[in-house]
Amino acid sequence: MSALIKIDDKEFSFPVMTGTEGEKAIDARSLRKDTGYIFFDQGYGNTGSCESAVTFLDGDNGILRHRGYPIEQLAAHSEFVETAYLIIYGELPNAVQRKKFGQLLRQSGHVETQLQEIFAGFPKEAPPMAMLSSIVNALGAHFPHLATNDFEKDLKNFDLTAAIAISKIRTIGAMIYRHSQGLPFMHPKDLPFCDNLLHLMFSEPYQDYVAIPEVTKALNLLLLMHADHEQNCSTSTVRMVGSSGANLFTSLSAGINALSGPLHGGANVAVMQMLQSIHDEGDDGSRFIEAAKGGSKSNRLMGFGHAVYRNFDPRATIIGQACDSVLKKLGISDPLLDIAKHLEEAALKDDYFVSRKLYPNVDFYSGIIFRALGIPTNMFTVMFAIGRSPGWIANWKEVASNPKGRIYRPRQIFTGSTPRDYVLIDQRS
Ligand code: ACO
């Protein structure tokens, strides 16, 4: 099968590609060479930038699968570390592989004293995502033998590098929280991943934080829900930076920066700020909904809409259900949950949102659970980054392992000035 493009009187034929889920694409790699044209696709919404075997997403039907496994099944039966292994290595681990992976993560969680000194250079109020990105980049400099910018060498150490990245991003995230609170750092213990994260954040020097199972379970679910999401802004950034030959840590640091924006990972913070200000104003959300319909980007209903999901975000369904039961189990009644539910109900009846297919996304309820677990709002996006690290790592690995890989280099339509002659400064108006 092929696709024909007619420009003036000339016809050009391009092969058609089909993915394993029947996704179709026109292979336009020779378009510019053959025709002199490029496709204009601002935001790349219709552009396949890569072939990937990690995650399948069908936004029209609300389907999300990692390595073939539906997100609903992983949410029900798996846990974050196992899903991380699946996403990175392509298969669910057997008992031996799972144990080995867990051990490697436990051995890699400590942040070396020299690296700890970097924290002192940041004020207490430093934005957590800026700190995370800087310190993850510093990991590459701290382990130069694992981050050589030579794919062949870096891939030889991949298992260790990936474990260091996942485990230390978690520890660094917790250290950023403690730095912001002026608290001393805790050292990782021989604990499961999520218990360790809670210990690293909330233990006191002579009083260990002991997580109740509901809290660990909820944190596990939230991290798992964020573990990967196809070619989103941060993952594509990781691939783009990686495509230049950059090592894993440098690529992850770039992905963390991409995630920090309010339209991407920063949305969970924006949702809580929105819910809080509705609460503080004593409004029921109606005024926010009206303002959001004005079309201004700064007034959007945060946690609503998604670049690819057009019916529902399956992660939002799972997290929305978990939200109720986690709060009930913890005996917490949060007025922000009531406001969120009211907003959702009102928006889903409103023609503006219905006609534009705007539904709650993963960030709409996740913040309420994070808050119930005692995690402050300014740390939500860091939690997202800890959860997303396996997806970024798997995508970097695909780039690094592809012998036919090319550097990512999109084109543009130039809309600036045509050629003109230089004018000396005293002759300028
Ligand atoms: N509130 C109000 N209107 C919205 C919203 C919203 N949250 N989202 C989209 N719209 C409107 C747009 O203004 C546009 O209206 P128009 O057709 O009259 O111009 C229409 O819906 C279509 O929106 P798009 O621009 O096609 O949406 P896009 O795919 O570019 O953006 C995005 C998706 C960025 C997620 C957007 O919906 C948004 O800003 N949502 C709020 C922020 C948010 O929750 N981000 C988290 C996303 S999930 C994640 O990254 C983990």
Coordinates of C-alpha atoms and ligand atoms in Angstrom, one line a residue:
M1 CA 0.0 0.0 0.0
S2 CA 1.2 3.5 -0.7
A3 CA 0.0 7.1 -0.4
L4 CA -0.1 9.5 -3.3
I5 CA 0.6 13.2 -2.9
K6 CA -0.2 15.5 -5.8
I7 CA 1.6 18.8 -6.0
D8 CA 0.5 20.9 -9.0
D9 CA 0.5 18.2 -11.8
K10 CA 3.1 15.9 -10.3
E11 CA 2.3 12.8 -8.2
F12 CA 4.6 11.4 -5.6
S13 CA 4.2 8.0 -3.9
F14 CA 5.1 7.3 -0.3
P15 CA 5.0 3.9 1.5
V16 CA 2.5 3.3 4.2
M17 CA 3.6 1.9 7.6
T18 CA 1.4 -0.1 9.9
G19 CA 2.1 -0.6 13.6
T20 CA 1.2 -3.8 15.5
E21 CA -2.0 -2.2 16.7
G22 CA -3.0 -1.2 13.2
E23 CA -1.8 2.4 13.5
K24 CA -1.2 3.8 10.1
A25 CA 1.4 6.3 8.9
I26 CA 2.6 7.7 5.7
D27 CA 6.4 7.2 5.6
A28 CA 7.4 10.7 4.6
R29 CA 11.1 10.4 5.3
S30 CA 11.9 11.2 1.6
L31 CA 9.2 13.9 1.3
R32 CA 11.6 16.9 1.3
K33 CA 14.1 15.2 -0.9
D34 CA 11.5 14.1 -3.4
T35 CA 9.2 17.1 -3.5
G36 CA 11.0 20.1 -1.9
Y37 CA 8.1 20.4 0.5
I38 CA 7.9 19.6 4.2
F39 CA 4.8 18.8 6.3
F40 CA 3.8 21.7 8.6
D41 CA 2.6 20.2 11.9
Q42 CA 2.9 22.6 14.7
G43 CA 3.2 20.7 18.0
Y44 CA 3.8 17.4 16.1
G45 CA 0.2 16.2 16.8
N46 CA 0.2 14.3 13.5
T47 CA 3.8 13.4 13.3
G48 CA 5.3 10.0 14.2
S49 CA 8.8 10.9 15.4
C50 CA 9.9 7.4 16.1
E51 CA 9.0 3.7 16.2
S52 CA 8.6 2.5 19.8
A53 CA 7.6 -0.8 21.4
V54 CA 7.1 0.6 24.9
T55 CA 3.6 2.0 25.3
F56 CA 0.5 1.9 23.2
L57 CA -2.0 4.7 23.6
D58 CA -5.3 5.1 21.7
G59 CA -6.6 8.5 22.8
D60 CA -10.0 8.1 21.0
N61 CA -10.9 5.0 22.9
G62 CA -9.1 5.7 26.2
I63 CA -6.7 2.8 25.9
L64 CA -3.2 2.7 27.5
R65 CA -1.0 -0.4 27.5
H66 CA 2.6 -0.8 28.6
R67 CA 4.3 -3.5 26.6
G68 CA 0.8 -4.9 25.8
Y69 CA -0.5 -5.0 29.4
P70 CA -3.6 -2.8 30.0
I71 CA -3.1 -0.1 32.6
E72 CA -6.2 -1.3 34.4
Q73 CA -4.6 -4.7 34.9
L74 CA -1.3 -3.3 36.0
A75 CA -3.1 -1.0 38.5
A76 CA -5.0 -3.9 39.9
H77 CA -2.2 -6.5 40.1
S78 CA 1.3 -5.0 39.7
E79 CA 3.3 -2.4 41.7
F80 CA 5.6 0.4 40.7
V81 CA 8.9 -1.4 40.7
E82 CA 7.6 -4.4 38.7
T83 CA 5.9 -2.1 36.2
A84 CA 9.2 -0.1 35.9
Y85 CA 11.0 -3.4 35.0
L86 CA 8.3 -4.3 32.5
I87 CA 8.5 -0.8 30.8
I88 CA 12.3 -0.8 30.7
Y89 CA 13.0 -4.5 29.8
G90 CA 9.9 -5.4 27.8
E91 CA 8.6 -8.3 29.9
L92 CA 7.2 -8.9 33.4
P93 CA 10.1 -10.1 35.5
N94 CA 10.2 -13.7 36.9
A95 CA 10.8 -14.1 40.6
V96 CA 14.6 -14.1 40.2
Q97 CA 14.7 -11.1 37.9
R98 CA 12.3 -9.2 40.2
K99 CA 14.5 -9.9 43.2
K100 CA 17.7 -8.9 41.4
F101 CA 16.1 -5.7 40.1
G102 CA 14.8 -4.8 43.6
Q103 CA 18.3 -5.4 45.1
L104 CA 20.0 -3.2 42.5
L105 CA 17.5 -0.4 43.3
R106 CA 18.1 -0.8 47.0
Q107 CA 21.9 -0.7 46.5
S108 CA 21.7 2.4 44.3
G109 CA 19.5 4.6 46.4
H110 CA 22.2 6.4 48.5
V111 CA 23.2 9.9 47.3
E112 CA 26.9 10.3 47.8
T113 CA 28.2 12.9 50.3
Q114 CA 29.9 14.9 47.5
L115 CA 26.6 15.2 45.6
Q116 CA 24.8 16.1 48.8
E117 CA 26.9 19.3 49.0
I118 CA 25.2 20.6 45.8
F119 CA 22.1 21.1 47.9
A120 CA 23.7 23.8 50.0
G121 CA 24.0 26.0 46.9
F122 CA 20.2 26.2 46.6
P123 CA 18.0 28.5 48.7
K124 CA 15.2 26.8 50.7
E125 CA 12.7 28.3 48.4
A126 CA 14.3 27.0 45.2
P127 CA 11.8 25.5 42.7
P128 CA 11.9 21.7 43.4
M129 CA 11.9 20.7 39.7
A130 CA 14.8 23.1 38.9
M131 CA 16.7 21.5 41.7
L132 CA 15.8 18.0 40.6
S133 CA 16.9 18.6 37.0
S134 CA 20.2 20.2 38.1
I135 CA 21.1 17.4 40.5
V136 CA 20.1 14.6 38.0
N137 CA 22.4 16.2 35.5
A138 CA 25.1 16.3 38.1
L139 CA 24.7 12.5 38.5
G140 CA 26.2 12.2 35.0
A141 CA 29.2 14.3 36.0
H142 CA 29.5 12.3 39.2
F143 CA 29.6 8.9 37.4
P144 CA 31.5 9.8 34.2
H145 CA 32.2 6.1 33.5
L146 CA 28.5 5.5 33.3
A147 CA 27.7 8.7 31.3
T148 CA 30.3 8.8 28.5
N149 CA 28.1 10.0 25.7
D150 CA 29.2 6.9 23.8
F151 CA 26.1 4.7 23.4
E152 CA 28.1 1.5 23.1
K153 CA 29.9 2.1 26.3
D154 CA 26.9 3.5 28.2
L155 CA 24.7 0.6 27.1
K156 CA 27.2 -1.9 28.5
N157 CA 26.5 -0.5 32.0
F158 CA 22.8 0.1 31.3
D159 CA 21.3 -2.1 34.1
L160 CA 23.3 -0.3 36.8
T161 CA 22.8 3.2 35.3
A162 CA 19.0 2.7 35.0
A163 CA 18.9 1.5 38.6
I164 CA 20.9 4.4 39.8
A165 CA 18.7 6.8 37.9
I166 CA 15.4 5.4 39.3
S167 CA 16.6 4.9 42.8
K168 CA 18.5 8.2 43.2
I169 CA 15.8 10.3 41.5
R170 CA 13.6 9.0 44.3
T171 CA 16.1 9.8 47.0
I172 CA 17.0 13.3 45.5
G173 CA 13.3 14.1 45.3
A174 CA 12.9 13.3 49.1
M175 CA 16.1 15.3 49.8
I176 CA 14.7 18.3 47.9
Y177 CA 11.6 18.2 50.2
R178 CA 13.8 18.0 53.4
H179 CA 16.0 20.8 52.1
S180 CA 13.0 23.0 51.6
Q181 CA 11.9 22.3 55.2
G182 CA 15.4 22.9 56.6
L183 CA 15.4 19.2 57.8
P184 CA 18.5 17.0 57.9
F185 CA 18.7 14.3 55.1
M186 CA 17.8 10.7 55.9
H187 CA 19.6 7.8 54.4
P188 CA 17.8 5.1 52.5
K189 CA 17.0 1.9 54.4
D190 CA 16.6 -1.6 53.3
L191 CA 13.0 -1.1 52.5
P192 CA 10.7 -1.5 49.5
F193 CA 10.8 1.4 47.1
C194 CA 7.7 3.4 48.2
D195 CA 8.2 2.7 52.0
N196 CA 11.8 4.0 51.5
L197 CA 10.5 7.2 49.7
L198 CA 8.1 7.9 52.6
H199 CA 11.0 7.2 55.1
L200 CA 13.3 9.5 53.2
M201 CA 10.8 12.3 53.3
F202 CA 9.1 11.9 56.7
S203 CA 11.4 10.1 59.2
E204 CA 12.9 12.1 62.0
P205 CA 16.5 11.5 63.3
Y206 CA 15.3 9.4 66.2
Q207 CA 11.9 8.4 65.0
D208 CA 11.3 6.4 61.9
Y209 CA 8.3 7.1 59.8
V210 CA 6.3 3.8 59.6
A211 CA 3.9 3.9 56.7
I212 CA 0.5 2.3 57.1
P213 CA -0.2 -0.1 54.2
E214 CA -2.9 2.1 52.7
V215 CA -0.4 5.0 52.3
T216 CA 2.3 2.8 50.6
K217 CA -0.3 1.2 48.4
A218 CA -1.7 4.6 47.3
L219 CA 1.8 6.0 46.6
N220 CA 2.6 2.8 44.6
L221 CA -0.5 3.3 42.5
L222 CA 0.2 6.9 41.8
L223 CA 3.8 6.2 40.7
L224 CA 2.7 3.3 38.6
M225 CA 0.0 5.5 36.9
H226 CA 2.7 8.0 35.9
A227 CA 5.3 5.3 34.8
D228 CA 5.1 6.0 31.0
H229 CA 2.8 7.7 28.5
E230 CA 4.0 7.4 25.0
Q231 CA 5.5 10.4 23.1
N232 CA 4.4 13.1 25.5
C233 CA 6.4 16.4 25.8
S234 CA 9.0 15.2 28.4
T235 CA 9.5 11.7 26.9
S236 CA 10.0 13.2 23.4
T237 CA 12.4 15.7 25.0
V238 CA 14.4 12.8 26.5
R239 CA 14.5 11.1 23.1
M240 CA 15.5 14.3 21.3
V241 CA 18.3 15.0 23.7
G242 CA 19.3 11.3 23.6
S243 CA 19.4 11.4 19.8
S244 CA 22.4 13.7 19.9
G245 CA 24.3 10.9 21.7
A246 CA 23.8 12.4 25.1
N247 CA 24.0 10.1 28.1
L248 CA 21.0 8.9 30.2
F249 CA 21.4 11.4 33.0
T250 CA 21.7 14.5 30.7
S251 CA 18.6 13.3 28.8
L252 CA 16.6 12.7 32.0
S253 CA 17.6 16.1 33.2
A254 CA 16.1 17.6 30.0
G255 CA 13.0 15.5 30.4
I256 CA 12.5 16.8 34.0
N257 CA 12.7 20.4 32.7
A258 CA 10.1 19.6 30.1
L259 CA 7.8 18.0 32.7
S260 CA 8.0 21.1 34.9
G261 CA 5.7 23.3 32.7
P262 CA 2.2 23.9 33.9
L263 CA 0.6 22.4 30.7
H264 CA 2.5 19.1 31.4
G265 CA 3.6 17.7 34.8
G266 CA 3.1 21.1 36.5
A267 CA -0.6 20.7 36.0
N268 CA -1.1 18.7 39.2
V269 CA 0.2 21.8 41.2
A270 CA -2.0 24.1 39.1
V271 CA -5.1 21.9 39.9
M272 CA -4.5 22.2 43.6
Q273 CA -3.9 25.9 43.4
M274 CA -7.2 26.2 41.5
L275 CA -9.2 24.1 44.0
Q276 CA -7.7 25.9 46.9
S277 CA -8.5 29.4 45.5
I278 CA -12.1 28.2 44.8
H279 CA -12.3 27.0 48.4
D280 CA -10.8 30.2 49.8
E281 CA -13.2 32.4 47.8
G282 CA -16.1 30.3 49.0
D283 CA -17.2 29.7 45.4
D284 CA -18.5 26.3 44.2
G285 CA -16.4 26.5 41.1
S286 CA -19.1 28.0 38.8
R287 CA -17.0 31.2 38.3
F288 CA -13.9 29.2 37.3
I289 CA -15.9 27.2 34.8
E290 CA -17.3 30.4 33.3
A291 CA -13.8 32.0 33.1
A292 CA -12.3 28.8 31.6
K293 CA -14.8 29.0 28.7
G294 CA -13.3 32.4 27.7
G295 CA -10.6 30.7 25.6
S296 CA -7.7 32.2 27.4
K297 CA -4.8 29.8 28.1
S298 CA -4.2 31.3 31.6
N299 CA -7.8 30.6 32.7
R300 CA -8.1 27.0 31.7
L301 CA -9.8 24.5 33.9
M302 CA -6.6 22.8 35.1
G303 CA -6.7 19.0 35.1
F304 CA -9.1 19.0 32.2
G305 CA -8.3 18.2 28.6
H306 CA -5.6 16.2 27.1
A307 CA -3.5 16.4 23.9
V308 CA -4.4 12.8 22.9
Y309 CA -7.3 11.5 25.1
R310 CA -10.6 12.6 23.6
N311 CA -13.1 10.5 25.5
F312 CA -11.5 9.8 28.9
D313 CA -8.1 9.4 30.4
P314 CA -8.0 5.8 31.8
R315 CA -5.5 6.9 34.5
A316 CA -8.0 9.6 35.7
T317 CA -10.7 7.0 36.0
I318 CA -8.4 4.7 38.1
I319 CA -7.1 7.6 40.3
G320 CA -10.5 9.1 40.7
Q321 CA -11.8 5.8 42.1
A322 CA -8.7 5.4 44.3
C323 CA -9.1 8.9 45.6
D324 CA -12.4 8.2 47.3
S325 CA -11.3 4.9 48.8
V326 CA -7.8 6.2 50.0
L327 CA -9.4 9.2 51.7
K328 CA -12.0 7.0 53.4
K329 CA -9.4 4.5 54.6
L330 CA -7.2 7.3 56.0
G331 CA -10.3 8.9 57.6
I332 CA -9.7 12.2 55.8
S333 CA -12.4 14.5 54.6
D334 CA -11.0 17.0 52.2
P335 CA -13.2 19.9 51.1
L336 CA -11.1 20.1 47.9
L337 CA -12.3 16.7 46.9
D338 CA -15.9 17.9 47.1
I339 CA -15.0 20.9 45.0
A340 CA -13.2 18.7 42.4
K341 CA -16.2 16.4 42.2
H342 CA -18.6 19.4 41.7
L343 CA -16.3 20.9 39.0
E344 CA -16.2 17.6 37.2
E345 CA -19.9 17.1 37.3
A346 CA -20.6 20.6 36.2
A347 CA -18.1 20.6 33.4
L348 CA -19.3 17.3 32.1
K349 CA -22.7 18.7 31.7
D350 CA -21.5 21.9 30.0
D351 CA -21.6 22.1 26.2
Y352 CA -18.2 24.0 26.1
F353 CA -16.4 21.0 27.6
V354 CA -18.5 18.3 26.1
S355 CA -18.2 19.6 22.5
R356 CA -14.4 20.0 22.9
K357 CA -14.1 16.5 24.4
L358 CA -12.5 17.9 27.6
Y359 CA -12.5 15.3 30.4
P360 CA -10.5 15.1 33.7
N361 CA -6.9 14.0 33.1
V362 CA -4.5 12.1 35.4
D363 CA -3.7 15.3 37.3
F364 CA -7.2 16.1 38.3
Y365 CA -7.4 13.8 41.3
S366 CA -3.8 12.8 41.8
G367 CA -3.0 15.9 43.9
I368 CA -5.8 15.2 46.3
I369 CA -4.3 11.8 47.1
F370 CA -0.7 13.2 47.3
R371 CA -2.1 15.8 49.8
A372 CA -3.8 13.1 51.8
L373 CA -0.4 11.3 52.0
G374 CA 1.1 14.4 53.5
I375 CA 3.1 15.4 50.4
P376 CA 3.1 19.2 49.9
T377 CA 1.8 20.7 46.7
N378 CA 5.1 22.1 45.5
M379 CA 6.4 18.5 45.5
F380 CA 3.7 17.0 43.3
T381 CA 5.6 17.4 40.0
V382 CA 8.7 15.9 41.6
M383 CA 6.5 12.8 42.5
F384 CA 5.4 12.7 38.9
A385 CA 9.1 12.8 37.8
I386 CA 9.9 9.9 40.2
G387 CA 7.0 7.9 38.7
R388 CA 7.9 8.8 35.0
S389 CA 11.6 7.8 35.3
P390 CA 11.1 4.3 33.9
G391 CA 9.3 5.5 30.8
W392 CA 12.0 8.1 30.1
I393 CA 14.7 5.4 30.6
A394 CA 13.0 2.9 28.3
N395 CA 12.7 5.5 25.6
W396 CA 16.3 6.7 26.0
K397 CA 17.3 3.0 25.7
E398 CA 15.4 2.6 22.4
V399 CA 17.2 5.7 21.0
A400 CA 20.6 4.5 22.2
S401 CA 20.1 0.9 20.9
N402 CA 18.8 1.9 17.5
P403 CA 21.7 1.4 15.0
K404 CA 19.8 3.3 12.3
G405 CA 18.9 6.2 14.7
R406 CA 19.4 9.7 13.5
I407 CA 19.6 13.0 15.4
Y408 CA 16.2 14.6 15.8
R409 CA 16.1 17.7 13.6
P410 CA 12.7 19.0 12.7
R411 CA 12.3 21.7 10.0
Q412 CA 10.3 25.0 10.1
I413 CA 8.4 27.5 8.0
F414 CA 10.4 30.7 8.1
T415 CA 8.2 33.8 8.7
G416 CA 10.9 36.3 9.4
S417 CA 12.4 39.1 7.3
T418 CA 13.6 38.4 3.7
P419 CA 17.3 39.5 3.0
R420 CA 18.2 43.1 3.7
D421 CA 21.4 45.1 4.0
Y422 CA 23.1 45.9 7.2
V423 CA 22.5 49.5 8.4
L424 CA 25.2 51.4 10.5
I425 CA 24.0 52.4 14.0
D426 CA 24.1 56.2 13.3
Q427 CA 21.9 55.7 10.2
R428 CA 19.2 53.7 12.0
S429 CA 15.9 55.5 12.7
Ligands
ACO1 N1 -10.1 24.5 30.0 C1 -10.8 25.2 29.1 N2 -10.6 25.1 27.8 C2 -9.8 24.2 27.3 C3 -9.0 23.4 28.2 C4 -9.2 23.5 29.6 N3 -8.5 22.8 30.4 N4 -8.2 22.5 27.4 C5 -8.5 22.8 26.2 N5 -9.4 23.8 26.1 C6 -10.0 24.3 24.9 C7 -9.0 25.1 24.0 O1 -9.1 26.5 24.4 C8 -9.6 24.9 22.6 O2 -10.7 25.7 22.5 P1 -11.1 26.3 21.0 O3 -11.3 25.1 20.1 O4 -12.3 27.1 21.2 O5 -9.9 27.1 20.6 C9 -10.1 23.5 22.7 O6 -10.4 23.2 24.1 C10 -9.2 22.4 22.2 O7 -8.0 22.4 23.0 P2 -6.6 22.1 22.3 O8 -5.9 23.4 22.2 O9 -6.7 21.3 21.1 O10 -6.0 21.3 23.4 P3 -4.5 20.8 23.3 O11 -4.5 19.4 22.9 O12 -3.6 21.7 22.6 O13 -4.0 20.9 24.8 C11 -3.8 20.5 27.1 C12 -4.1 19.9 25.7 C13 -2.5 21.3 27.1 C14 -3.7 19.3 28.1 C15 -5.0 21.4 27.5 O14 -6.2 20.6 27.5 C16 -4.8 22.1 28.8 O15 -4.2 23.2 28.8 N6 -5.3 21.5 29.9 C17 -5.1 22.1 31.2 C18 -3.8 21.8 31.7 C19 -3.6 20.3 32.1 O16 -4.5 19.8 32.8 N7 -2.5 19.7 31.7 C20 -2.2 18.3 32.0 C21 -2.3 17.4 30.9 S1 -2.0 15.8 31.3 C22 -0.3 15.7 31.5 O17 0.5 16.3 30.9 C23 0.2 14.7 32.4

